């Protein structure tokens, strides 16, 4: 049981390291063609809330914080929020305030509104 | 919250909630009245209050062992409306509404049918069995797949993950399980579509 508990975090950590190595060595902004592309951007020309995360990850891994924010200004928010959420859910302390906040019905609505709002804003501002 | 007036030991008190009555202690020979009742009734004929008779004895005994002064000190202080009835039973307290009937002289009043149909049954206590664990909402996966793969399907996944916690906190544990599974499948569908759509995206020029 204890081993099973650590299975998912281990997989996530390994995948994260592999992705970090890939995005450090290859620059998605230089094209190359084999980086995944955003379907919504391709089909509609609209930037989705996640657009630019690959380029931002490359910039961040090279210490270029300003560049990362330019590609996707929400990268820090998304990264910190998802990491916090993952830790809270994984800890599974159901009586704690953090767990109850993370699993509150309003949390998912807030997240959805934030992302759609960010999508609208960035398409208006063109950032 | 239903308010009751109670008359026992020649003392009339009210309005009181069920909880206050429980604290006060209801004796089997007491009379009870509440709005909607045409007349005072022996406590045994009012189901909500009659349920307190037995439990009261038990609770009074147990509280007396633990903290005897509270039981006596609180009762007079928290019941300033206490007004002793006159010997003829006709004395009405000044704060009582005029609609309140006088205490009957004969103890055996048959329960009126009108009252029996008007009054709801006492609420059942919450079910005692512990609630099952809340299933995972999969919110993290839903947001991640929405951001990294394909927007529209990810939104569906987030909405279903919202339904998980909503149903769970509404007590519908079965629906919560179902929605948890549904949101997981939408996450998977989002990721799969995001991957298999990649080769076709180059067909579209922006």
mmCIF file of C-alpha atoms in Angstrom:
data_model
loop_
_atom_site.group_PDB
_atom_site.id
_atom_site.type_symbol
_atom_site.label_atom_id
_atom_site.label_comp_id
_atom_site.label_asym_id
_atom_site.label_seq_id
_atom_site.Cartn_x
_atom_site.Cartn_y
_atom_site.Cartn_z
ATOM 1 C CA UNK A 1 0.000 0.000 0.000
ATOM 2 C CA UNK A 2 2.769 2.371 0.897
ATOM 3 C CA UNK A 3 4.520 1.585 -2.359
ATOM 4 C CA UNK A 4 1.385 2.189 -4.349
ATOM 5 C CA UNK A 5 1.046 5.562 -2.675
ATOM 6 C CA UNK A 6 4.406 6.624 -4.049
ATOM 7 C CA UNK A 7 3.849 5.200 -7.516
ATOM 8 C CA UNK A 8 2.096 8.186 -9.037
ATOM 9 C CA UNK A 9 4.390 10.887 -7.577
ATOM 10 C CA UNK A 10 7.372 8.900 -8.838
ATOM 11 C CA UNK A 11 5.965 8.693 -12.352
ATOM 12 C CA UNK A 12 5.134 12.395 -12.315
ATOM 13 C CA UNK A 13 8.620 13.273 -11.073
ATOM 14 C CA UNK A 14 10.328 11.129 -13.732
ATOM 15 C CA UNK A 15 8.164 12.590 -16.494
ATOM 16 C CA UNK A 16 8.847 16.108 -15.215
ATOM 17 C CA UNK A 17 12.613 15.531 -15.253
ATOM 18 C CA UNK A 18 12.506 14.055 -18.751
ATOM 19 C CA UNK A 19 10.405 16.967 -20.006
ATOM 20 C CA UNK A 20 12.748 19.454 -18.325
ATOM 21 C CA UNK A 21 15.737 17.914 -20.107
ATOM 22 C CA UNK A 22 13.910 17.983 -23.442
ATOM 23 C CA UNK A 23 12.733 21.572 -23.059
ATOM 24 C CA UNK A 24 16.176 22.656 -21.885
ATOM 25 C CA UNK A 25 17.932 21.261 -24.926
ATOM 26 C CA UNK A 26 15.383 22.127 -27.572
ATOM 27 C CA UNK A 27 13.808 25.508 -28.116
ATOM 28 C CA UNK A 28 10.159 25.253 -29.169
ATOM 29 C CA UNK A 29 10.237 28.842 -30.413
ATOM 30 C CA UNK A 30 12.749 27.789 -33.079
ATOM 31 C CA UNK A 31 10.216 25.418 -34.525
ATOM 32 C CA UNK A 32 11.545 22.029 -35.382
ATOM 33 C CA UNK A 33 8.115 20.750 -36.122
ATOM 34 C CA UNK A 34 7.936 17.934 -33.651
ATOM 35 C CA UNK A 35 6.764 19.866 -30.639
ATOM 36 C CA UNK A 36 3.067 19.395 -29.922
ATOM 37 C CA UNK A 37 0.969 22.219 -31.229
ATOM 38 C CA UNK A 38 -2.148 23.775 -29.845
ATOM 39 C CA UNK A 39 -5.143 22.511 -31.742
ATOM 40 C CA UNK A 40 -7.235 25.508 -30.910
ATOM 41 C CA UNK A 41 -4.584 27.924 -32.150
ATOM 42 C CA UNK A 42 -4.184 25.938 -35.344
ATOM 43 C CA UNK A 43 -7.887 25.716 -36.009
ATOM 44 C CA UNK A 44 -9.118 29.107 -34.885
ATOM 45 C CA UNK A 45 -6.093 31.312 -34.492
ATOM 46 C CA UNK A 46 -7.084 31.953 -30.889
ATOM 47 C CA UNK A 47 -4.518 31.468 -28.145
ATOM 48 C CA UNK A 48 -5.682 29.063 -25.495
ATOM 49 C CA UNK A 49 -4.780 29.567 -21.804
ATOM 50 C CA UNK A 50 -1.955 27.059 -22.157
ATOM 51 C CA UNK A 51 -0.433 28.436 -25.345
ATOM 52 C CA UNK A 52 3.231 29.318 -24.940
ATOM 53 C CA UNK A 53 3.833 27.041 -21.985
ATOM 54 C CA UNK A 54 6.454 25.028 -23.893
ATOM 55 C CA UNK A 55 8.395 28.117 -24.954
ATOM 56 C CA UNK A 56 7.975 29.578 -21.473
ATOM 57 C CA UNK A 57 9.342 26.378 -19.952
ATOM 58 C CA UNK A 58 12.382 26.585 -22.228
ATOM 59 C CA UNK A 59 12.954 30.220 -21.282
ATOM 60 C CA UNK A 60 12.522 29.533 -17.596
ATOM 61 C CA UNK A 61 14.953 26.614 -17.673
ATOM 62 C CA UNK A 62 17.518 29.011 -19.107
ATOM 63 C CA UNK A 63 16.853 31.548 -16.366
ATOM 64 C CA UNK A 64 14.948 33.939 -18.586
ATOM 65 C CA UNK A 65 12.039 34.812 -16.313
ATOM 66 C CA UNK A 66 10.929 37.822 -18.346
ATOM 67 C CA UNK A 67 10.904 35.739 -21.498
ATOM 68 C CA UNK A 68 8.885 33.030 -19.799
ATOM 69 C CA UNK A 69 6.302 35.559 -18.659
ATOM 70 C CA UNK A 70 6.158 36.973 -22.171
ATOM 71 C CA UNK A 71 5.282 33.591 -23.654
ATOM 72 C CA UNK A 72 2.669 32.816 -21.035
ATOM 73 C CA UNK A 73 2.213 35.246 -18.176
ATOM 74 C CA UNK A 74 0.186 32.718 -16.202
ATOM 75 C CA UNK A 75 2.974 30.136 -16.098
ATOM 76 C CA UNK A 76 3.879 30.832 -12.440
ATOM 77 C CA UNK A 77 0.237 30.790 -11.363
ATOM 78 C CA UNK A 78 -0.506 27.602 -13.258
ATOM 79 C CA UNK A 79 2.648 25.888 -12.076
ATOM 80 C CA UNK A 80 2.325 26.800 -8.410
ATOM 81 C CA UNK A 81 -1.404 26.118 -8.282
ATOM 82 C CA UNK A 82 -1.141 22.715 -9.933
ATOM 83 C CA UNK A 83 1.828 21.694 -7.780
ATOM 84 C CA UNK A 84 0.075 22.792 -4.585
ATOM 85 C CA UNK A 85 -3.096 21.029 -5.645
ATOM 86 C CA UNK A 86 -1.224 17.825 -6.430
ATOM 87 C CA UNK A 87 0.529 17.812 -3.040
ATOM 88 C CA UNK A 88 -2.691 18.564 -1.157
ATOM 89 C CA UNK A 89 -4.651 15.836 -2.895
ATOM 90 C CA UNK A 90 -1.808 13.375 -2.549
ATOM 91 C CA UNK A 91 -1.428 14.033 1.196
ATOM 92 C CA UNK A 92 -5.120 13.196 1.511
ATOM 93 C CA UNK A 93 -5.550 14.905 4.891
ATOM 94 C CA UNK A 94 -9.296 15.162 4.598
ATOM 95 C CA UNK A 95 -9.810 17.185 7.764
ATOM 96 C CA UNK A 96 -7.311 19.847 6.821
ATOM 97 C CA UNK A 97 -8.383 23.223 5.541
ATOM 98 C CA UNK A 98 -6.217 22.863 2.449
ATOM 99 C CA UNK A 99 -7.876 19.637 1.395
ATOM 100 C CA UNK A 100 -11.340 21.030 1.905
ATOM 101 C CA UNK A 101 -10.481 24.140 -0.093
ATOM 102 C CA UNK A 102 -8.935 22.106 -2.907
ATOM 103 C CA UNK A 103 -12.001 19.887 -3.104
ATOM 104 C CA UNK A 104 -14.578 22.582 -2.625
ATOM 105 C CA UNK A 105 -17.042 22.829 -5.507
ATOM 106 C CA UNK A 106 -16.200 26.503 -5.920
ATOM 107 C CA UNK A 107 -12.535 25.759 -6.534
ATOM 108 C CA UNK A 108 -13.117 24.121 -9.892
ATOM 109 C CA UNK A 109 -15.435 26.935 -10.951
ATOM 110 C CA UNK A 110 -12.863 29.551 -9.945
ATOM 111 C CA UNK A 111 -10.162 27.693 -11.863
ATOM 112 C CA UNK A 112 -12.354 27.451 -14.946
ATOM 113 C CA UNK A 113 -13.319 31.124 -14.828
ATOM 114 C CA UNK A 114 -9.690 32.153 -14.286
ATOM 115 C CA UNK A 115 -8.509 30.176 -17.293
ATOM 116 C CA UNK A 116 -11.272 31.321 -19.626
ATOM 117 C CA UNK A 117 -10.761 34.884 -18.409
ATOM 118 C CA UNK A 118 -7.038 34.607 -19.095
ATOM 119 C CA UNK A 119 -7.816 33.289 -22.558
ATOM 120 C CA UNK A 120 -10.070 36.260 -23.310
ATOM 121 C CA UNK A 121 -7.575 38.758 -21.918
ATOM 122 C CA UNK A 122 -4.606 37.400 -23.804
ATOM 123 C CA UNK A 123 -6.465 37.289 -27.091
ATOM 124 C CA UNK A 124 -7.590 40.883 -26.661
ATOM 125 C CA UNK A 125 -4.163 42.103 -25.609
ATOM 126 C CA UNK A 126 -2.372 39.772 -27.984
ATOM 127 C CA UNK A 127 0.041 38.467 -25.371
ATOM 128 C CA UNK B 1 -38.028 26.153 14.500
ATOM 129 C CA UNK B 2 -41.209 25.183 16.245
ATOM 130 C CA UNK B 3 -41.880 27.001 19.518
ATOM 131 C CA UNK B 4 -43.618 25.281 22.393
ATOM 132 C CA UNK B 5 -45.202 26.439 25.572
ATOM 133 C CA UNK B 6 -45.091 24.028 28.450
ATOM 134 C CA UNK B 7 -46.961 23.860 31.717
ATOM 135 C CA UNK B 8 -45.695 21.631 34.442
ATOM 136 C CA UNK B 9 -45.556 21.814 38.227
ATOM 137 C CA UNK B 10 -47.980 24.725 38.022
ATOM 138 C CA UNK B 11 -45.475 26.785 36.053
ATOM 139 C CA UNK B 12 -46.011 27.914 32.467
ATOM 140 C CA UNK B 13 -42.980 28.560 30.287
ATOM 141 C CA UNK B 14 -42.436 29.494 26.690
ATOM 142 C CA UNK B 15 -41.854 29.960 23.922
ATOM 143 C CA UNK B 16 -39.175 27.298 23.923
ATOM 144 C CA UNK B 17 -37.540 25.242 21.232
ATOM 145 C CA UNK B 18 -37.226 21.481 21.427
ATOM 146 C CA UNK B 19 -33.637 21.882 22.577
ATOM 147 C CA UNK B 20 -34.642 24.247 25.349
ATOM 148 C CA UNK B 21 -37.355 21.827 26.428
ATOM 149 C CA UNK B 22 -34.809 19.057 26.527
ATOM 150 C CA UNK B 23 -32.608 21.166 28.752
ATOM 151 C CA UNK B 24 -35.497 22.111 30.956
ATOM 152 C CA UNK B 25 -36.644 18.568 31.430
ATOM 153 C CA UNK B 26 -40.112 17.423 30.497
ATOM 154 C CA UNK B 27 -42.182 15.570 33.026
ATOM 155 C CA UNK B 28 -44.735 12.980 31.913
ATOM 156 C CA UNK B 29 -47.618 14.912 33.481
ATOM 157 C CA UNK B 30 -46.793 18.204 31.732
ATOM 158 C CA UNK B 31 -49.039 19.985 29.241
ATOM 159 C CA UNK B 32 -47.781 21.368 25.942
ATOM 160 C CA UNK B 33 -49.091 23.877 23.443
ATOM 161 C CA UNK B 34 -47.719 25.225 20.202
ATOM 162 C CA UNK B 35 -49.113 27.336 17.377
ATOM 163 C CA UNK B 36 -51.413 25.303 15.220
ATOM 164 C CA UNK B 37 -52.795 23.366 18.148
ATOM 165 C CA UNK B 38 -56.354 24.191 19.142
ATOM 166 C CA UNK B 39 -55.773 23.349 22.776
ATOM 167 C CA UNK B 40 -53.216 22.267 25.325
ATOM 168 C CA UNK B 41 -52.341 18.609 25.152
ATOM 169 C CA UNK B 42 -50.809 16.182 27.599
ATOM 170 C CA UNK B 43 -47.175 15.897 26.651
ATOM 171 C CA UNK B 44 -47.566 12.228 25.814
ATOM 172 C CA UNK B 45 -49.847 13.166 22.920
ATOM 173 C CA UNK B 46 -47.372 15.554 21.288
ATOM 174 C CA UNK B 47 -44.866 13.318 19.525
ATOM 175 C CA UNK B 48 -42.073 15.881 19.278
ATOM 176 C CA UNK B 49 -42.079 16.596 22.982
ATOM 177 C CA UNK B 50 -43.124 13.157 24.157
ATOM 178 C CA UNK B 51 -39.852 11.866 22.736
ATOM 179 C CA UNK B 52 -38.079 14.023 25.316
ATOM 180 C CA UNK B 53 -39.642 12.392 28.349
ATOM 181 C CA UNK B 54 -37.496 9.339 28.376
ATOM 182 C CA UNK B 55 -34.338 10.984 27.164
ATOM 183 C CA UNK B 56 -34.785 13.784 29.649
ATOM 184 C CA UNK B 57 -34.687 11.445 32.593
ATOM 185 C CA UNK B 58 -31.538 9.911 31.293
ATOM 186 C CA UNK B 59 -29.881 13.218 30.506
ATOM 187 C CA UNK B 60 -30.847 14.814 33.780
ATOM 188 C CA UNK B 61 -29.332 11.929 35.634
ATOM 189 C CA UNK B 62 -26.120 12.062 33.672
ATOM 190 C CA UNK B 63 -25.757 15.825 33.902
ATOM 191 C CA UNK B 64 -26.450 15.783 37.596
ATOM 192 C CA UNK B 65 -23.506 13.514 38.076
ATOM 193 C CA UNK B 66 -21.202 15.755 36.112
ATOM 194 C CA UNK B 67 -22.259 19.322 36.772
ATOM 195 C CA UNK B 68 -25.243 19.653 39.061
ATOM 196 C CA UNK B 69 -25.295 23.453 39.521
ATOM 197 C CA UNK B 70 -25.750 24.196 35.835
ATOM 198 C CA UNK B 71 -29.059 22.455 35.596
ATOM 199 C CA UNK B 72 -30.625 24.564 38.295
ATOM 200 C CA UNK B 73 -28.778 27.803 37.767
ATOM 201 C CA UNK B 74 -29.492 28.094 34.086
ATOM 202 C CA UNK B 75 -33.149 27.249 34.121
ATOM 203 C CA UNK B 76 -34.497 30.276 36.027
ATOM 204 C CA UNK B 77 -32.077 32.725 34.455
ATOM 205 C CA UNK B 78 -32.802 31.734 30.894
ATOM 206 C CA UNK B 79 -36.535 31.609 31.428
ATOM 207 C CA UNK B 80 -37.542 35.123 32.481
ATOM 208 C CA UNK B 81 -40.996 34.579 31.013
ATOM 209 C CA UNK B 82 -41.843 32.040 33.662
ATOM 210 C CA UNK B 83 -45.189 32.871 35.114
ATOM 211 C CA UNK B 84 -46.973 30.753 37.646
ATOM 212 C CA UNK B 85 -50.505 29.940 36.770
ATOM 213 C CA UNK B 86 -53.228 30.837 39.189
ATOM 214 C CA UNK B 87 -54.964 28.114 41.113
ATOM 215 C CA UNK B 88 -57.952 28.319 38.821
ATOM 216 C CA UNK B 89 -55.711 27.747 35.823
ATOM 217 C CA UNK B 90 -57.084 30.875 34.156
ATOM 218 C CA UNK B 91 -54.206 33.277 34.690
ATOM 219 C CA UNK B 92 -52.683 34.154 31.339
ATOM 220 C CA UNK B 93 -49.204 35.575 31.155
ATOM 221 C CA UNK B 94 -48.984 39.135 29.809
ATOM 222 C CA UNK B 95 -46.650 38.235 26.971
ATOM 223 C CA UNK B 96 -48.862 35.413 25.779
ATOM 224 C CA UNK B 97 -50.881 35.970 22.677
ATOM 225 C CA UNK B 98 -54.579 36.049 23.178
ATOM 226 C CA UNK B 99 -54.962 33.122 20.879
ATOM 227 C CA UNK B 100 -53.371 30.779 23.353
ATOM 228 C CA UNK B 101 -56.033 28.616 24.905
ATOM 229 C CA UNK B 102 -56.321 28.113 28.622
ATOM 230 C CA UNK B 103 -55.069 25.031 30.288
ATOM 231 C CA UNK B 104 -57.758 22.383 30.326
ATOM 232 C CA UNK B 105 -59.010 21.149 33.655
ATOM 233 C CA UNK B 106 -59.460 17.535 32.734
ATOM 234 C CA UNK B 107 -56.262 15.720 31.910
ATOM 235 C CA UNK B 108 -57.556 13.506 29.130
ATOM 236 C CA UNK B 109 -58.016 15.511 25.991
ATOM 237 C CA UNK B 110 -58.330 13.393 22.868
ATOM 238 C CA UNK B 111 -55.840 14.374 20.207
ATOM 239 C CA UNK B 112 -57.685 16.388 17.552
ATOM 240 C CA UNK B 113 -57.411 14.996 14.072
ATOM 241 C CA UNK B 114 -56.588 18.454 12.765
ATOM 242 C CA UNK B 115 -53.469 18.626 14.856
ATOM 243 C CA UNK B 116 -52.397 15.156 13.941
ATOM 244 C CA UNK B 117 -52.463 15.953 10.264
ATOM 245 C CA UNK B 118 -50.939 19.412 10.603
ATOM 246 C CA UNK B 119 -47.886 18.480 12.549
ATOM 247 C CA UNK B 120 -45.014 16.935 10.640
ATOM 248 C CA UNK B 121 -43.398 13.898 12.097
ATOM 249 C CA UNK B 122 -40.311 14.656 14.132
ATOM 250 C CA UNK B 123 -37.281 14.746 11.929
ATOM 251 C CA UNK B 124 -35.360 11.554 11.802
ATOM 252 C CA UNK B 125 -31.844 11.856 13.165
ATOM 253 C CA UNK B 126 -29.085 11.904 10.590
ATOM 254 C CA UNK B 127 -28.125 8.467 9.471
ATOM 255 C CA UNK B 128 -25.560 7.040 11.792
ATOM 256 C CA UNK B 129 -23.375 5.208 9.329
ATOM 257 C CA UNK B 130 -20.267 7.193 8.436
ATOM 258 C CA UNK B 131 -20.120 8.843 5.039
ATOM 259 C CA UNK B 132 -17.943 7.113 2.460
ATOM 260 C CA UNK B 133 -14.735 8.787 1.425
ATOM 261 C CA UNK B 134 -15.095 11.420 -1.214
ATOM 262 C CA UNK B 135 -13.983 10.125 -4.592
ATOM 263 C CA UNK B 136 -11.220 12.047 -6.375
ATOM 264 C CA UNK B 137 -12.463 15.077 -8.263
ATOM 265 C CA UNK B 138 -9.642 14.772 -10.830
ATOM 266 C CA UNK B 139 -9.550 18.561 -10.990
ATOM 267 C CA UNK B 140 -5.764 18.671 -11.421
ATOM 268 C CA UNK B 141 -5.834 16.236 -14.309
ATOM 269 C CA UNK B 142 -8.741 18.089 -15.870
ATOM 270 C CA UNK B 143 -6.944 21.450 -15.740
ATOM 271 C CA UNK B 144 -3.677 19.954 -16.905
ATOM 272 C CA UNK B 145 -5.242 18.187 -19.842
ATOM 273 C CA UNK B 146 -7.270 21.254 -20.719
ATOM 274 C CA UNK B 147 -4.187 23.468 -20.779
ATOM 275 C CA UNK B 148 -1.861 21.089 -22.544
ATOM 276 C CA UNK B 149 -4.098 19.361 -25.038
ATOM 277 C CA UNK B 150 -7.439 20.475 -26.170
ATOM 278 C CA UNK B 151 -9.572 23.112 -24.578
ATOM 279 C CA UNK B 152 -13.227 22.157 -25.118
ATOM 280 C CA UNK B 153 -13.029 18.601 -23.813
ATOM 281 C CA UNK B 154 -11.016 19.762 -20.803
ATOM 282 C CA UNK B 155 -13.839 22.116 -19.858
ATOM 283 C CA UNK B 156 -16.213 19.161 -19.781
ATOM 284 C CA UNK B 157 -13.781 17.314 -17.518
ATOM 285 C CA UNK B 158 -13.626 20.288 -15.136
ATOM 286 C CA UNK B 159 -17.401 20.570 -15.029
ATOM 287 C CA UNK B 160 -17.713 16.892 -14.135
ATOM 288 C CA UNK B 161 -15.034 17.244 -11.476
ATOM 289 C CA UNK B 162 -17.092 20.088 -10.033
ATOM 290 C CA UNK B 163 -20.133 17.797 -9.980
ATOM 291 C CA UNK B 164 -18.152 15.273 -7.930
ATOM 292 C CA UNK B 165 -17.730 17.558 -4.938
ATOM 293 C CA UNK B 166 -21.135 19.149 -5.393
ATOM 294 C CA UNK B 167 -22.924 15.802 -5.283
ATOM 295 C CA UNK B 168 -20.745 14.564 -2.458
ATOM 296 C CA UNK B 169 -21.491 17.528 -0.220
ATOM 297 C CA UNK B 170 -25.166 17.170 -1.084
ATOM 298 C CA UNK B 171 -24.999 13.654 0.314
ATOM 299 C CA UNK B 172 -25.401 11.907 -3.034
ATOM 300 C CA UNK B 173 -22.355 9.681 -2.712
ATOM 301 C CA UNK B 174 -23.385 7.409 -5.552
ATOM 302 C CA UNK B 175 -23.565 10.280 -8.013
ATOM 303 C CA UNK B 176 -20.206 11.561 -6.762
ATOM 304 C CA UNK B 177 -18.604 8.232 -7.614
ATOM 305 C CA UNK B 178 -20.214 8.276 -11.024
ATOM 306 C CA UNK B 179 -19.102 11.823 -11.786
ATOM 307 C CA UNK B 180 -15.587 11.081 -10.569
ATOM 308 C CA UNK B 181 -15.346 8.295 -13.093
ATOM 309 C CA UNK B 182 -16.898 10.447 -15.808
ATOM 310 C CA UNK B 183 -14.460 13.290 -15.235
ATOM 311 C CA UNK B 184 -11.547 10.819 -15.354
ATOM 312 C CA UNK B 185 -12.738 9.527 -18.708
ATOM 313 C CA UNK B 186 -13.083 13.055 -20.063
ATOM 314 C CA UNK B 187 -9.502 13.775 -18.961
ATOM 315 C CA UNK B 188 -8.341 10.678 -20.818
ATOM 316 C CA UNK B 189 -10.401 11.616 -23.871
ATOM 317 C CA UNK B 190 -8.903 15.114 -23.800
ATOM 318 C CA UNK B 191 -5.354 13.799 -23.677
ATOM 319 C CA UNK B 192 -5.947 11.141 -26.343
ATOM 320 C CA UNK B 193 -7.566 13.620 -28.687
ATOM 321 C CA UNK B 194 -4.765 16.085 -28.058
ATOM 322 C CA UNK B 195 -2.207 13.477 -29.067
ATOM 323 C CA UNK B 196 -3.917 11.935 -32.070
ATOM 324 C CA UNK B 197 -4.879 15.317 -33.453
ATOM 325 C CA UNK B 198 -1.245 16.403 -33.709
ATOM 326 C CA UNK B 199 -0.474 14.923 -37.155
ATOM 327 C CA UNK B 200 -3.581 16.531 -38.613
ATOM 328 C CA UNK B 201 -2.935 19.991 -37.241
ATOM 329 C CA UNK B 202 -0.270 20.705 -39.839
ATOM 330 C CA UNK B 203 -3.046 20.538 -42.442
ATOM 331 C CA UNK B 204 -4.383 23.795 -41.069
ATOM 332 C CA UNK B 205 -2.403 26.913 -41.725
ATOM 333 C CA UNK B 206 -2.873 29.849 -39.418
#
